[in-house]
Coordinates of C-alpha atoms and ligand atoms in Angstrom, one line a residue:
M70 CA 6.5 23.1 13.2
L71 CA 5.8 26.8 13.1
V72 CA 3.6 28.8 15.6
V73 CA 2.1 31.8 13.9
M74 CA 1.2 34.5 16.5
N75 CA -1.7 37.0 16.1
A76 CA -0.8 40.3 14.6
N77 CA -1.5 41.9 18.0
A78 CA 0.2 39.3 20.2
T79 CA 2.1 40.9 23.0
P80 CA 5.8 40.3 23.8
A81 CA 4.7 38.6 27.0
Q82 CA 2.5 36.2 25.0
I83 CA 5.4 35.4 22.7
E84 CA 7.6 34.7 25.6
A85 CA 5.0 32.5 27.3
V86 CA 4.7 30.4 24.1
S87 CA 8.5 30.2 23.8
A88 CA 8.7 29.1 27.5
R89 CA 6.1 26.4 26.9
I90 CA 8.0 25.1 23.9
R91 CA 11.2 24.9 26.1
E92 CA 9.2 23.1 28.7
L93 CA 8.1 20.5 26.1
K94 CA 11.9 20.0 25.5
Y95 CA 12.0 21.6 22.0
T96 CA 13.9 24.7 20.9
P97 CA 11.9 27.9 20.0
H98 CA 13.2 30.2 17.3
V99 CA 11.4 33.5 17.3
I100 CA 11.1 35.0 13.8
P101 CA 9.8 38.6 14.0
G102 CA 7.9 39.8 10.8
P103 CA 6.6 43.1 9.7
T104 CA 3.0 42.3 10.7
R105 CA 3.3 39.3 13.0
T106 CA 5.8 37.1 14.8
A107 CA 6.3 33.4 14.1
I108 CA 8.1 30.9 16.3
G109 CA 9.9 28.0 14.7
I110 CA 10.1 24.8 16.7
T111 CA 13.0 22.3 16.3
G112 CA 13.8 19.1 18.2
N113 CA 14.0 15.4 17.6
K114 CA 11.1 14.0 19.5
G115 CA 7.6 13.1 18.3
A116 CA 4.9 15.8 18.0
E117 CA 3.6 15.3 21.6
G118 CA 2.2 18.4 23.2
R119 CA 2.9 20.7 20.3
D120 CA -0.7 20.9 19.1
S121 CA -1.8 22.2 22.5
L122 CA 0.1 25.4 21.8
R123 CA -2.9 26.3 19.6
L124 CA -4.8 27.1 22.8
M125 CA -2.3 29.6 24.2
P126 CA -3.2 33.3 24.2
G127 CA -1.9 35.2 21.2
V128 CA -1.5 32.1 19.0
E129 CA -3.2 32.2 15.6
D130 CA -2.1 28.9 14.1
V131 CA 0.3 26.0 14.4
I132 CA 1.6 24.7 11.1
R133 CA 3.4 21.5 10.5
V134 CA 6.4 22.0 8.2
T135 CA 7.9 18.5 7.9
S136 CA 6.1 15.2 7.3
P137 CA 5.0 13.1 10.3
Y138 CA 6.2 9.9 8.5
K139 CA 10.0 10.0 8.7
L140 CA 11.2 6.5 7.6
V141 CA 9.0 6.2 4.5
S142 CA 9.4 9.9 3.5
R143 CA 11.5 10.9 0.5
E144 CA 12.5 14.0 2.5
T145 CA 14.8 11.9 4.6
H146 CA 15.6 9.1 2.2
Q147 CA 16.0 10.2 -1.4
Q148 CA 16.9 6.9 -2.9
L149 CA 14.0 4.9 -4.2
T150 CA 13.4 1.6 -2.4
E151 CA 14.0 -1.6 -4.4
F152 CA 14.3 -5.2 -3.3
P153 CA 14.1 -8.7 -4.8
I154 CA 11.0 -10.9 -4.5
A155 CA 11.2 -14.5 -5.4
Q156 CA 12.6 -14.5 -9.0
T157 CA 11.8 -10.9 -9.7
R158 CA 12.3 -7.5 -8.1
I159 CA 10.3 -4.4 -7.4
G160 CA 11.4 -0.8 -7.6
P161 CA 12.6 1.8 -10.2
G162 CA 13.1 0.7 -13.8
G163 CA 10.4 -1.9 -13.8
C164 CA 6.7 -2.7 -13.5
T165 CA 6.3 -5.9 -11.4
L166 CA 3.3 -8.0 -12.3
M167 CA 1.3 -10.0 -9.7
A168 CA -1.7 -12.0 -10.9
G169 CA -4.0 -14.7 -9.8
P170 CA -7.4 -15.5 -8.5
C171 CA -9.1 -13.6 -5.7
S172 CA -9.1 -16.8 -3.7
V173 CA -7.3 -20.1 -3.9
E174 CA -10.2 -22.5 -4.8
N175 CA -8.5 -25.8 -5.6
E176 CA -5.2 -27.2 -6.7
E177 CA -5.9 -27.5 -10.4
M178 CA -7.0 -23.8 -10.9
I179 CA -4.1 -22.4 -8.9
L180 CA -1.6 -24.6 -10.8
R181 CA -3.0 -23.7 -14.2
C182 CA -2.7 -20.0 -13.3
A183 CA 0.9 -20.4 -12.1
E184 CA 1.9 -22.3 -15.2
L185 CA 0.5 -19.7 -17.5
F186 CA 2.1 -16.9 -15.6
M187 CA 5.5 -18.4 -15.5
S188 CA 5.4 -19.1 -19.3
R189 CA 4.5 -15.4 -19.8
G190 CA 7.2 -14.0 -17.5
V191 CA 4.9 -13.2 -14.6
K192 CA 6.8 -14.3 -11.5
L193 CA 4.3 -13.6 -8.7
L194 CA 1.1 -15.5 -8.1
R195 CA -1.4 -13.5 -6.0
G196 CA -4.1 -15.6 -4.4
G197 CA -6.0 -15.4 -1.1
A198 CA -6.1 -18.3 1.4
F199 CA -7.6 -16.1 4.1
K200 CA -10.3 -13.8 2.7
P201 CA -11.7 -10.7 4.2
R202 CA -15.4 -10.9 3.1
T203 CA -18.1 -8.4 3.8
S204 CA -20.5 -11.1 4.7
P205 CA -19.7 -13.6 7.5
Y206 CA -21.7 -16.2 5.5
A207 CA -19.6 -15.8 2.3
F208 CA -16.7 -18.1 1.5
Q209 CA -13.9 -17.1 3.8
G210 CA -11.1 -18.8 1.9
L211 CA -9.5 -22.3 2.3
G212 CA -7.3 -21.1 5.1
D213 CA -4.4 -23.4 5.9
E214 CA -5.4 -25.8 3.1
G215 CA -5.1 -22.8 0.7
L216 CA -1.6 -22.1 2.1
R217 CA -0.7 -25.7 1.5
L218 CA -1.9 -25.5 -2.2
L219 CA 0.1 -22.3 -2.6
E220 CA 3.2 -23.9 -1.3
K221 CA 2.8 -26.9 -3.5
T222 CA 2.3 -24.6 -6.5
R223 CA 5.5 -22.7 -5.7
Q224 CA 7.4 -26.0 -5.4
K225 CA 6.1 -27.2 -8.8
T226 CA 6.5 -24.0 -10.8
G227 CA 9.0 -21.8 -8.9
I228 CA 6.5 -18.9 -8.9
G229 CA 6.6 -16.4 -6.0
I230 CA 3.5 -16.2 -3.7
V231 CA 1.6 -13.1 -2.6
T232 CA -1.2 -13.8 -0.1
E233 CA -3.2 -11.9 2.4
V234 CA -2.8 -11.9 6.2
L235 CA -6.0 -11.1 8.2
D236 CA -4.8 -11.9 11.7
V237 CA -1.7 -11.6 13.8
L238 CA -2.1 -15.2 14.8
D239 CA -1.6 -16.4 11.2
V240 CA 1.5 -14.4 10.4
E241 CA 4.0 -17.0 11.2
R242 CA 2.3 -19.8 9.2
I243 CA 1.7 -17.5 6.2
E244 CA 5.2 -16.1 6.1
A245 CA 6.6 -19.6 5.9
V246 CA 4.8 -19.9 2.6
A247 CA 4.5 -16.4 1.1
D248 CA 7.1 -14.2 -0.6
V249 CA 4.9 -11.1 0.1
L250 CA 2.3 -10.6 2.8
Q251 CA -0.7 -8.6 1.7
V252 CA -2.6 -6.3 4.0
G253 CA -6.1 -5.6 2.6
T254 CA -7.9 -2.3 2.4
R255 CA -10.0 -3.1 5.5
N256 CA -6.9 -3.7 7.6
M257 CA -4.8 -0.7 6.5
Q258 CA -5.3 0.8 9.9
N259 CA -5.2 -2.4 11.9
Y260 CA -2.2 -1.2 14.0
A261 CA -1.8 -4.5 15.9
L262 CA -1.4 -6.3 12.6
L263 CA 0.9 -3.6 11.1
R264 CA 3.1 -3.8 14.3
R265 CA 3.3 -7.6 14.0
L266 CA 4.2 -7.3 10.3
S267 CA 7.0 -4.8 11.1
Q268 CA 8.7 -7.9 12.6
A269 CA 8.0 -10.1 9.7
R270 CA 10.7 -11.8 7.6
K271 CA 8.8 -11.0 4.4
P272 CA 7.9 -7.8 2.4
V273 CA 4.5 -6.3 3.0
L274 CA 2.0 -5.2 0.3
L275 CA 0.0 -2.5 1.9
K276 CA -3.3 -1.7 0.2
R277 CA -4.7 1.7 0.6
G278 CA -7.7 1.9 2.9
M279 CA -10.9 2.5 0.9
A280 CA -11.3 5.9 2.6
A281 CA -7.7 6.7 3.5
T282 CA -5.8 9.9 2.7
L283 CA -2.3 9.7 1.4
E284 CA -1.0 10.7 4.8
E285 CA -3.0 8.0 6.6
W286 CA -1.7 5.5 4.1
L287 CA 1.9 6.6 4.6
M288 CA 1.5 6.6 8.4
A289 CA 0.3 3.0 8.2
A290 CA 3.5 2.2 6.2
E291 CA 5.5 4.0 8.8
Y292 CA 4.2 1.6 11.4
I293 CA 5.7 -1.3 9.4
A294 CA 9.0 0.6 8.8
A295 CA 9.2 1.7 12.4
G296 CA 9.4 -1.9 13.7
G297 CA 12.2 -2.7 11.3
N298 CA 10.6 -4.0 8.1
R299 CA 11.5 -1.6 5.3
R300 CA 10.3 -3.8 2.5
I301 CA 6.9 -2.3 1.9
I302 CA 4.9 -2.0 -1.4
L303 CA 2.0 0.4 -1.5
C304 CA -1.0 -0.6 -3.6
E305 CA -3.8 1.7 -4.8
R306 CA -7.0 -0.3 -5.1
G307 CA -9.7 2.3 -5.5
V308 CA -11.5 4.4 -3.0
R309 CA -15.2 5.1 -2.1
T310 CA -16.7 8.0 -3.9
F311 CA -20.2 8.9 -5.1
S312 CA -19.5 7.2 -8.4
D313 CA -21.2 3.9 -8.9
H314 CA -20.3 3.1 -12.4
T315 CA -17.3 1.1 -11.1
R316 CA -17.0 -0.9 -7.9
N317 CA -14.5 1.7 -6.5
T318 CA -12.9 4.8 -8.0
L319 CA -9.3 3.9 -8.9
D320 CA -7.4 6.9 -7.8
L321 CA -4.6 6.9 -10.3
S322 CA -3.7 10.5 -9.4
I323 CA -2.3 9.2 -6.1
I324 CA 0.5 7.3 -7.9
P325 CA 2.7 10.2 -9.0
V326 CA 1.8 12.1 -5.8
A327 CA 2.7 9.2 -3.5
K328 CA 5.9 8.7 -5.4
H329 CA 6.7 12.3 -4.8
Y330 CA 6.4 11.9 -1.0
T331 CA 7.7 8.4 -0.4
H332 CA 10.6 6.3 -1.7
L333 CA 8.5 3.1 -1.4
P334 CA 7.3 1.4 -4.6
V335 CA 3.6 2.1 -5.5
I336 CA 1.6 -0.4 -7.5
A337 CA -2.0 -0.4 -8.7
D338 CA -4.9 -2.9 -8.5
P339 CA -7.3 -2.1 -11.4
S340 CA -9.3 -5.3 -10.6
H341 CA -10.7 -4.0 -7.3
G342 CA -10.4 -0.5 -8.7
T343 CA -13.0 -1.1 -11.3
G344 CA -14.8 -4.3 -10.3
K345 CA -15.5 -5.2 -13.9
A346 CA -13.2 -7.3 -16.0
Q347 CA -13.8 -5.4 -19.3
F348 CA -12.4 -2.2 -17.8
V349 CA -9.4 -3.7 -16.1
P350 CA -7.0 -3.6 -19.1
S351 CA -7.6 0.1 -19.8
M352 CA -6.9 1.1 -16.2
A353 CA -3.9 -1.2 -16.1
R354 CA -2.5 0.6 -19.1
A355 CA -3.3 4.0 -17.5
A356 CA -1.7 2.9 -14.2
L357 CA 1.5 1.9 -16.0
A358 CA 1.6 5.2 -17.8
A359 CA 1.0 7.0 -14.5
G360 CA 4.2 5.4 -13.2
A361 CA 3.0 2.4 -11.2
D362 CA 5.9 0.2 -10.1
G363 CA 3.7 -2.8 -10.5
L364 CA 0.2 -4.2 -11.2
L365 CA -2.0 -6.6 -9.3
I366 CA -4.5 -8.3 -11.6
E367 CA -7.1 -10.8 -10.7
V368 CA -7.1 -13.7 -13.2
H369 CA -9.2 -16.9 -13.1
P370 CA -9.2 -19.8 -15.5
E371 CA -13.1 -19.6 -15.5
P372 CA -14.2 -16.3 -14.1
A373 CA -17.9 -17.3 -14.5
R374 CA -17.3 -20.1 -12.0
A375 CA -15.1 -18.1 -9.5
I376 CA -16.1 -18.3 -5.9
S377 CA -15.1 -14.7 -5.2
D378 CA -14.6 -11.6 -7.5
G379 CA -15.4 -13.4 -10.7
A380 CA -16.9 -10.3 -12.3
Q381 CA -13.6 -8.5 -12.2
S382 CA -11.3 -11.4 -13.0
L383 CA -9.7 -11.7 -16.5
D384 CA -9.7 -15.1 -18.2
F385 CA -6.4 -16.3 -19.6
E386 CA -7.1 -14.9 -23.1
A387 CA -7.9 -11.4 -21.8
F388 CA -4.9 -11.5 -19.5
E389 CA -2.6 -12.3 -22.4
K390 CA -4.1 -9.6 -24.5
M391 CA -3.6 -7.1 -21.7
L392 CA 0.0 -8.1 -21.4
A393 CA 0.5 -7.5 -25.1
E394 CA -1.1 -4.1 -24.8
L395 CA 1.1 -3.2 -21.8
R396 CA 4.4 -4.0 -23.6
P397 CA 4.6 -1.0 -26.0
I398 CA 3.7 1.3 -23.1
A399 CA 6.4 -0.2 -20.9
D400 CA 8.9 0.2 -23.8
A401 CA 7.9 3.8 -24.3
M402 CA 8.4 4.5 -20.6
Q403 CA 11.7 2.5 -20.6
V404 CA 10.5 0.2 -17.9
E405 CA 10.8 -3.5 -17.8
L406 CA 7.6 -5.6 -17.4
R407 CA 8.8 -8.2 -14.9
Ligands
PEP236 C1 -8.2 -8.9 -2.6 O1 -7.0 -8.5 -3.0 O2 -8.7 -9.9 -3.1 C2 -8.9 -8.0 -1.7 C3 -9.7 -8.5 -0.8 O3 -8.6 -6.7 -1.8 P1 -9.0 -5.4 -1.1 O4 -8.4 -5.5 0.3 O5 -8.3 -4.3 -1.9 O6 -10.5 -5.3 -1.1
MN237 MN1 -10.5 -10.0 -4.7

């Protein structure tokens, strides 16, 4: 942190700011300049109290120099995070595919999805048992029955399971079944949930809030890391903008930027990012080219009959076509589709 003094700040004001910094248990470093003085602040604590320096006489500005997220920052941890999930892994050198219906609807459809995916080298089935729906009257997911179907599907096919957690009370039951716990866009800043997941035994897929900045997203990840769970996957799923030609605006530009600031893997969800099945493959290809470490794609055996998010779900044929189109891009980028 750096306190920038006014050009006409007096020596007494500079000393008063330094004294206050010491009082807050930090160390001030006075840096005289030709037109003004700056005071660098060092110390290991959180940022408590430092913002109030802004109010002191003679202070022009207080500038943060290092990132507020320490554990997930690349500043402090250069090596990119990678870890195994079920029969695959996530991290550098690969693009990890996760696919499946928005919600688990019945045993047959979820099993058909898992069988197709395993036969095509897709090792993670993503399906919701607990669904965050905008309307309280809409289908809320099969709940524990959905978990049971996911577990059965894993036992039959060996596929890994990614599924959403809405409530701290459900975490224990969900982590008994899931290989990855998804936090949806609406819960990115549900700090009680993030704190609980920081104690979870499974990795967390943290979707970006629909109006969250990169810093807010990384601070949410920091909550999970701070409690001891370092296995975190970030997922861009589109943000709210004035554009209404797609359901959300898939912010692909955040992929290289996020990867610059954090060592965590960053994946993309072009399904929620576009809301329309016909545009999903183009954005999946673009996300891969932008450096996404994985893709989350909604797939349904019969999208026209899906209970939720049918409009953005690919049918099996479209999914296979998309995979075929991704392969040459993955080859060119020297990453493994896995
Ligand atoms: C989902 O993945 O089906 C979902 C509800 O996503 P989001 O939280 O991104 O809206
Ligand atoms: Mn969905």
